[in-house]
Tab-separated table of C-alpha atoms in Angstrom:
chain	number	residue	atom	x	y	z
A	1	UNK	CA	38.223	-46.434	10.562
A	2	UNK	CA	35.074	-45.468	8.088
A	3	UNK	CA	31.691	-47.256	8.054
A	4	UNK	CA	33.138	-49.250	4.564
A	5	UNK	CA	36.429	-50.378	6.014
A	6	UNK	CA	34.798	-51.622	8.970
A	7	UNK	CA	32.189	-53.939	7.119
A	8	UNK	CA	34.581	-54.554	4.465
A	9	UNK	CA	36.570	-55.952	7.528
A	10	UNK	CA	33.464	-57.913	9.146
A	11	UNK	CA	32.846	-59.634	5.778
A	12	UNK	CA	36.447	-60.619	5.124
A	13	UNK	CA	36.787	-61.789	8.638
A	14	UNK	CA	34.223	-63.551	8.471
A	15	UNK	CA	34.513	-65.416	4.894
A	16	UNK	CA	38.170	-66.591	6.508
A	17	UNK	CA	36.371	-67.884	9.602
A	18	UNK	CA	33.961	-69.479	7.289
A	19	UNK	CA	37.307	-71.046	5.148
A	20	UNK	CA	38.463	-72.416	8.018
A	21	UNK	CA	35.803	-74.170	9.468
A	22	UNK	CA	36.094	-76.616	6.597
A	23	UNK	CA	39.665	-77.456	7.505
A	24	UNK	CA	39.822	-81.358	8.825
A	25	UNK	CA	42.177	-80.108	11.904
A	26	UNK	CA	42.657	-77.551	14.333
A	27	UNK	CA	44.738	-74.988	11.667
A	28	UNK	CA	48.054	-72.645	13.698
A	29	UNK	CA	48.335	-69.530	13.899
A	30	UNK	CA	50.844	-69.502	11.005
A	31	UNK	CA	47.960	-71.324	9.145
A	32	UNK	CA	46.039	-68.901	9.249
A	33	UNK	CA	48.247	-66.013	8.373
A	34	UNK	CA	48.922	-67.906	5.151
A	35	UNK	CA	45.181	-68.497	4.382
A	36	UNK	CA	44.362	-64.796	5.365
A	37	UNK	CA	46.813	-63.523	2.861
A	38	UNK	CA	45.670	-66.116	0.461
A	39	UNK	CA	41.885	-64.985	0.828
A	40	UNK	CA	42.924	-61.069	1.131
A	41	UNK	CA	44.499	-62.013	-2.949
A	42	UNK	CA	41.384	-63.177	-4.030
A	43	UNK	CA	39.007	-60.447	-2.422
A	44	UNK	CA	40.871	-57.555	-3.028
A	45	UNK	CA	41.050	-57.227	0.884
A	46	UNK	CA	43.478	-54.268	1.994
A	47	UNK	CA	42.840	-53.649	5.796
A	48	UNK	CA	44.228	-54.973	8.346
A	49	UNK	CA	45.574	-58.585	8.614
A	50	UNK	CA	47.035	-58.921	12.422
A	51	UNK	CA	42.857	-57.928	13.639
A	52	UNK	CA	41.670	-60.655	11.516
A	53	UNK	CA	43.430	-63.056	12.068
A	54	UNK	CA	43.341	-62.412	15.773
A	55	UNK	CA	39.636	-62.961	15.644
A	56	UNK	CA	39.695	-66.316	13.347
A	57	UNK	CA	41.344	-67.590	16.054
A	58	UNK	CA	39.351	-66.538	19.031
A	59	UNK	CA	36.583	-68.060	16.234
A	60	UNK	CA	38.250	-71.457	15.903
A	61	UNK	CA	40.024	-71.938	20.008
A	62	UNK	CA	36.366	-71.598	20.370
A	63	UNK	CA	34.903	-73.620	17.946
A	64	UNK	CA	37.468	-76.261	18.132
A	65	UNK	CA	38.091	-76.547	22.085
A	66	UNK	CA	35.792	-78.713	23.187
A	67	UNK	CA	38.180	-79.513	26.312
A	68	UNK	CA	38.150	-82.152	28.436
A	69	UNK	CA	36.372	-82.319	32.190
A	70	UNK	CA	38.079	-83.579	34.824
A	71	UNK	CA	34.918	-84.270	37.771
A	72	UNK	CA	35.388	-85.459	41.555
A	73	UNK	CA	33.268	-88.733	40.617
A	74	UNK	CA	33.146	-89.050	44.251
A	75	UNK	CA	30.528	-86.148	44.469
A	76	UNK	CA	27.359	-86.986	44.868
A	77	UNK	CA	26.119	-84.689	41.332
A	78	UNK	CA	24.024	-85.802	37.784
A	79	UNK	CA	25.283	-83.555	35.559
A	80	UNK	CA	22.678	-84.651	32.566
A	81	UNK	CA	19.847	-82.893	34.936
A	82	UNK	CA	20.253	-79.860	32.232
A	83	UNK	CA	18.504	-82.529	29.517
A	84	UNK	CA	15.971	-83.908	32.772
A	85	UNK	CA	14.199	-80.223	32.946
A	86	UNK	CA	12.222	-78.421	30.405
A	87	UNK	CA	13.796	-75.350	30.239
A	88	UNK	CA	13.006	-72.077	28.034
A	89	UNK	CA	16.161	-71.094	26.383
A	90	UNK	CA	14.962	-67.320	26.034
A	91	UNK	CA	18.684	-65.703	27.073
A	92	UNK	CA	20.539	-68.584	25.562
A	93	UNK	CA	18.791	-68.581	22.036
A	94	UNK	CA	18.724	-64.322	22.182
A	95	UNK	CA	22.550	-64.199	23.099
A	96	UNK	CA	23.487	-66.942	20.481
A	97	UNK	CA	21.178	-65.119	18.074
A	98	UNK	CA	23.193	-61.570	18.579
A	99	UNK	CA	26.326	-63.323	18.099
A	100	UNK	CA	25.163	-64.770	14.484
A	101	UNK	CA	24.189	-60.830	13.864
A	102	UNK	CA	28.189	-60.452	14.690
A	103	UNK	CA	28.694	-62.625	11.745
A	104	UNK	CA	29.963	-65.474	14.130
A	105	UNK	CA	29.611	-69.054	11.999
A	106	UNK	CA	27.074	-70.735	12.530
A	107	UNK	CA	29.446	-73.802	13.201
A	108	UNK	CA	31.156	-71.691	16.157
A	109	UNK	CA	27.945	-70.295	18.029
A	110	UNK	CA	26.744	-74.111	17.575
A	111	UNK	CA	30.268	-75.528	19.502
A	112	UNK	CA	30.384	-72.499	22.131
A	113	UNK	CA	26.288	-73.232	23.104
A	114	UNK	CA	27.259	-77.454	23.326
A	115	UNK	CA	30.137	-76.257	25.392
A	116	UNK	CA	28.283	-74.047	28.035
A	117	UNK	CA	25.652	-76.649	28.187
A	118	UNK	CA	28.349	-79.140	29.146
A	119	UNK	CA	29.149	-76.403	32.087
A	120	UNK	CA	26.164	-75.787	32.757
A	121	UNK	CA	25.604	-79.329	33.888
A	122	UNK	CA	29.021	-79.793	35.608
A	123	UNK	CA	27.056	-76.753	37.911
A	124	UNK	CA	24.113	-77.686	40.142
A	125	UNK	CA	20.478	-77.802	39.428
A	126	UNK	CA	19.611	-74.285	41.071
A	127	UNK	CA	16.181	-75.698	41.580
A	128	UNK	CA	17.957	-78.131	44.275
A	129	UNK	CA	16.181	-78.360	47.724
A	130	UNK	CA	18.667	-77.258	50.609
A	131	UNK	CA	22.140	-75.785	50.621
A	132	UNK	CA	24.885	-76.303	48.425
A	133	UNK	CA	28.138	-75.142	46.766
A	134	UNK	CA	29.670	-76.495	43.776
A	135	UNK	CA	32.892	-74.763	42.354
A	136	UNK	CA	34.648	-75.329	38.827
A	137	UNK	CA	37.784	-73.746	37.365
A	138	UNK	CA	37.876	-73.363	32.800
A	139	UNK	CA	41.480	-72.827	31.849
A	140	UNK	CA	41.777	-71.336	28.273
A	141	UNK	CA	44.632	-69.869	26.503
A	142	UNK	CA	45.078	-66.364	25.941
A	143	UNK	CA	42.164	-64.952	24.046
A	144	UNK	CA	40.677	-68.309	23.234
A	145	UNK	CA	37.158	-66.995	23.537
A	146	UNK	CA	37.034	-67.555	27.020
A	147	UNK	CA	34.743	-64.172	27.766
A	148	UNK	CA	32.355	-65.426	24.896
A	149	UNK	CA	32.010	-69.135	26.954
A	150	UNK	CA	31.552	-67.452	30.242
A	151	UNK	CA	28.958	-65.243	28.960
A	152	UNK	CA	27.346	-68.102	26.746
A	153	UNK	CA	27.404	-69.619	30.043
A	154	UNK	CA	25.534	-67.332	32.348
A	155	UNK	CA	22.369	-66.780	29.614
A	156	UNK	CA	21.938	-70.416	30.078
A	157	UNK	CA	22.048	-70.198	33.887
A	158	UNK	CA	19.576	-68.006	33.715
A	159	UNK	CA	17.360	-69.717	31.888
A	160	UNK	CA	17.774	-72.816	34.514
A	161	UNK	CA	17.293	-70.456	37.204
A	162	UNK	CA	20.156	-69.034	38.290
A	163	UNK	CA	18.533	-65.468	39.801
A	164	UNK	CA	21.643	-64.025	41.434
A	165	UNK	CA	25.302	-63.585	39.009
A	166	UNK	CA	28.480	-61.635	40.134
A	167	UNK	CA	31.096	-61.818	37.651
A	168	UNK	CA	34.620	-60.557	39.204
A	169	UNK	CA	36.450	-58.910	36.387
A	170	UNK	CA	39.933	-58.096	37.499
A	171	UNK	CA	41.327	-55.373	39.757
A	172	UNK	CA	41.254	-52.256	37.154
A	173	UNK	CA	38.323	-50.044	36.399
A	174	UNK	CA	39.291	-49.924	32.441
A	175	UNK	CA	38.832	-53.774	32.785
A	176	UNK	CA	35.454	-53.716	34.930
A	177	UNK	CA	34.055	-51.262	32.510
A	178	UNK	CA	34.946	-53.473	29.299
A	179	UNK	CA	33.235	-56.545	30.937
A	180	UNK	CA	30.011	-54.398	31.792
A	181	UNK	CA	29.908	-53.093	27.876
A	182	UNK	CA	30.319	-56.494	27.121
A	183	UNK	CA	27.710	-58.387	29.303
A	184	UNK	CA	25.246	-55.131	28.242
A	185	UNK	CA	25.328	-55.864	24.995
A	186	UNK	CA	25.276	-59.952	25.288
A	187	UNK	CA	23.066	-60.070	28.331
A	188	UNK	CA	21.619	-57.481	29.951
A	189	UNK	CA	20.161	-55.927	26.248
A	190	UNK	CA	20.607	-52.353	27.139
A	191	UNK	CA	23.351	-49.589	27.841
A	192	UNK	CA	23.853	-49.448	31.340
A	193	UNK	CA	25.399	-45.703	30.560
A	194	UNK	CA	22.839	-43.922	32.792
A	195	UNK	CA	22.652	-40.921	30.642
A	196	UNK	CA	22.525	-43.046	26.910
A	197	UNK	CA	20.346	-46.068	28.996
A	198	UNK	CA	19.039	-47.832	25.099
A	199	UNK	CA	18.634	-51.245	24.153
A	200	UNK	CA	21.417	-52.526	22.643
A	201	UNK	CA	22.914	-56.251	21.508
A	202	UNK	CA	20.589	-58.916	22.530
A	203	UNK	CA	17.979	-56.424	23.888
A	204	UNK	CA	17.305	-55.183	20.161
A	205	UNK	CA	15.387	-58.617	20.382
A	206	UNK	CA	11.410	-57.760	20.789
A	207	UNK	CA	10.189	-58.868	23.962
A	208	UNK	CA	13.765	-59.466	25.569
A	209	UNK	CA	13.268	-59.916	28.989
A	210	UNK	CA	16.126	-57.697	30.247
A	211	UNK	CA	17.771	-58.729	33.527
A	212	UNK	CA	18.349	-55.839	36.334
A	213	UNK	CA	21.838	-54.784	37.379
A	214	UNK	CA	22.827	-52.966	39.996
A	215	UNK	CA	26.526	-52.018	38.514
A	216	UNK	CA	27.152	-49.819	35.333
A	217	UNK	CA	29.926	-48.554	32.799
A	218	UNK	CA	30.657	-45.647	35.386
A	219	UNK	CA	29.651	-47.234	38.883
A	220	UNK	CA	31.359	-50.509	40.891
A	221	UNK	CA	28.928	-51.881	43.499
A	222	UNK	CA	28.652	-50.116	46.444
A	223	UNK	CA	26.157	-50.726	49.321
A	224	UNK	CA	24.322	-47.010	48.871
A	225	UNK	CA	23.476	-47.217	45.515
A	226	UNK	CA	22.549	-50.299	45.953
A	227	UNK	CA	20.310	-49.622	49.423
A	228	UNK	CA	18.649	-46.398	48.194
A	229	UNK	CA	16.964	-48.879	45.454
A	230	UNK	CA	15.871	-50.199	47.931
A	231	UNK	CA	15.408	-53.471	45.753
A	232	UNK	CA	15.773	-57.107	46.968
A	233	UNK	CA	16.664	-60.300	45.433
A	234	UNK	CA	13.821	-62.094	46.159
A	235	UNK	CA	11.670	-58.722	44.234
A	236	UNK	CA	13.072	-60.019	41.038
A	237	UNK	CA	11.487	-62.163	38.566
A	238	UNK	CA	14.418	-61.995	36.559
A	239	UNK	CA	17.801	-62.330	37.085
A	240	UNK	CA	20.282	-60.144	38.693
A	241	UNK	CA	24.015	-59.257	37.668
A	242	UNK	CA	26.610	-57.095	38.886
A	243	UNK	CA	29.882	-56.418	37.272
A	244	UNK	CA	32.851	-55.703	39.852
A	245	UNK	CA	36.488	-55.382	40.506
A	246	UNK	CA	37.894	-57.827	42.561
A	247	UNK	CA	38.790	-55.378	45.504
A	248	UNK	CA	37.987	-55.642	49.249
A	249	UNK	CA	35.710	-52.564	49.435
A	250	UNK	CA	33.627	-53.736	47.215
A	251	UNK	CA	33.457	-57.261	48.369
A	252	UNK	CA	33.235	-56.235	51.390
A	253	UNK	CA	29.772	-53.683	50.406
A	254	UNK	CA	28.651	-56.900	48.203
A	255	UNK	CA	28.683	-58.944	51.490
A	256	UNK	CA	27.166	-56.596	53.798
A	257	UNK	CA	24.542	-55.148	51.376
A	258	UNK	CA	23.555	-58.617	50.594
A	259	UNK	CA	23.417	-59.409	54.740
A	260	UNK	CA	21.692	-56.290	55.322
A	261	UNK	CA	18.949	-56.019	52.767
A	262	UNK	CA	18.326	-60.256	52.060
A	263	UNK	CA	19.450	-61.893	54.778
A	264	UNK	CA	16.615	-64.307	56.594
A	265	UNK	CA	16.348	-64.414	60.217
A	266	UNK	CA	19.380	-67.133	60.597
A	267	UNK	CA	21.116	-64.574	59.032
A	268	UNK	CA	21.562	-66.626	55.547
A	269	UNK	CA	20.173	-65.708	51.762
A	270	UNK	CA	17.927	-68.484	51.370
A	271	UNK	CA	15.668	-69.769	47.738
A	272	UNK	CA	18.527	-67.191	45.706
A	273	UNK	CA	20.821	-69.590	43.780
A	274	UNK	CA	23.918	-68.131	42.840
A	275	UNK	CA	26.747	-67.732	40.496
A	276	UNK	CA	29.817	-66.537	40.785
A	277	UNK	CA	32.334	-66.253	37.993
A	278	UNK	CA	35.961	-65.045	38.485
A	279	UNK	CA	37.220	-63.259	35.416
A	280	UNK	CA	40.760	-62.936	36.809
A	281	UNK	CA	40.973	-66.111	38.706
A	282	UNK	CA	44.821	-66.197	38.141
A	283	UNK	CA	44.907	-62.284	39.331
A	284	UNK	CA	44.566	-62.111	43.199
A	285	UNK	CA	43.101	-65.359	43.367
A	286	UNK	CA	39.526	-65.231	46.479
């Protein structure tokens, strides 16, 4: 596809997005077929239909799904410590900035950010004293937008605090590899392609404070790369991600790499709050 039909795409995509937003309900998919060809008419748009409309409605499941939270009130948690801190929303604001530069409306980044923050507090303060382990499961439907809340999700963490963040992204390479291009661009702010390594997405941002990974577009974890760097958890100022596949090798290198190299005495990875986000948690379930 040229340069032209691509942005004449974008915009048209975009101005249905935009159409919809002003609907009073949530619109189906036939809905938005109809309004698609309706809009198409009017702008003299001939590419693609199926693409945009699969895109409005990633835009409005995500938008419009506010969800509901279903919470053990029995634990002992505040989840309204995220509005108790002060906290610099550097990743949070950059990420939700790149995704305006998408042409995402304004209406959806504004939904998906009150909807990680929501998350964000059903997770635990990771400047907590002591040990702990909270766990959460987000059910969405098929491409609802749920990569764009997860990753949403884990600039804000950072910005609370959150210094360690595995995300599991199913058991294929193809699928690891699209997750890493994705979290580069929304996250991370540079190509983690070690021969093209340029800022990209988010990282286009002056200043961005890029976080470190130890995984790439090429590479899964695995305990040499990861030794020879010789790096540490408790080195960083900034967070740490790694992209992998949810296979026993490399959970198995995650584990011992992360015994080996920042392990305590007690044999435990103390003052490193973590998060852990399973991609495929319906796909060989840990």
């Amino acid at each position: 596809m040229s340069g032209n039909k691509v942005e004449s795409e974008k915009n048209f995509t975009s101005a249905l997005i935009s159409a919809l937003s002003l609907l009073p309900g949530t619109p189906m998919r036939q809905d938005v077929e109809q309004k698609a060809a309706s809009l198409a008419a009017v702008f003299g748009y001939e590419g693609p239909i199926d693409s945009v409309v699969h895109e409005a409605m990633i835009a409005i499941d995500t938008r419009m799904g506010a969800g509901v939270s279903l919470v053990d009130v029995a634990a002992q948690h505040d989840e309204d410590w995220v509005l108790k801190r002060e906290i610099d929303w550097t990743y949070s604001q950059a990420y939700e900035g790149f995704l305006k530069r998408e042409r995402w409306h304004p209406n959806v980044v504004r939904s998906l950010s009150d909807v990680g923050t929501r998350i964000l507090g059903h997770l635990q303060d990771p400047l907590s004293e002591g040990s702990w382990d909270r766990r959460g499961l987000v059910i969405g439907h098929v491409q609802s937008g749920k990569t764009a809340n997860y990753m949403g999700l884990i600039a804000k963490a950072a910005d609370a605090g959150y210094k360690f963040i595995i995300v599991i992204a199913g058991i294929h390479n193809n699928l690891r590899k699209q997750t890493q291009e994705r979290i580069d661009e929304g996250f991370v702010g540079r190509s983690s392609d070690p021969d093209n390594c340029i800022p990209i997405g988010v990282g286009l941002d002056a200043d961005y404070p890029h976080p470190a990974t130890l995984t790439n577009i090429y590479n899964d974890f695995n305990q040499k790369t990861a030794a020879q760097s010789g790096w540490k958890l408790n080195d960083f100022s900034k967070p740490i991600i790694l992209i992998i596949k949810k296979n026993v090798r490399t959970l198995d290198a995650l584990h011992n790499w992360l015994k080996k190299m920042n392990a305590q005495g007690d044999g435990r990875i103390s003052d490193v709050p973590m998060l852990m986000i399973d991609d495929e948690a319906d796909n060989a379930s840990i």
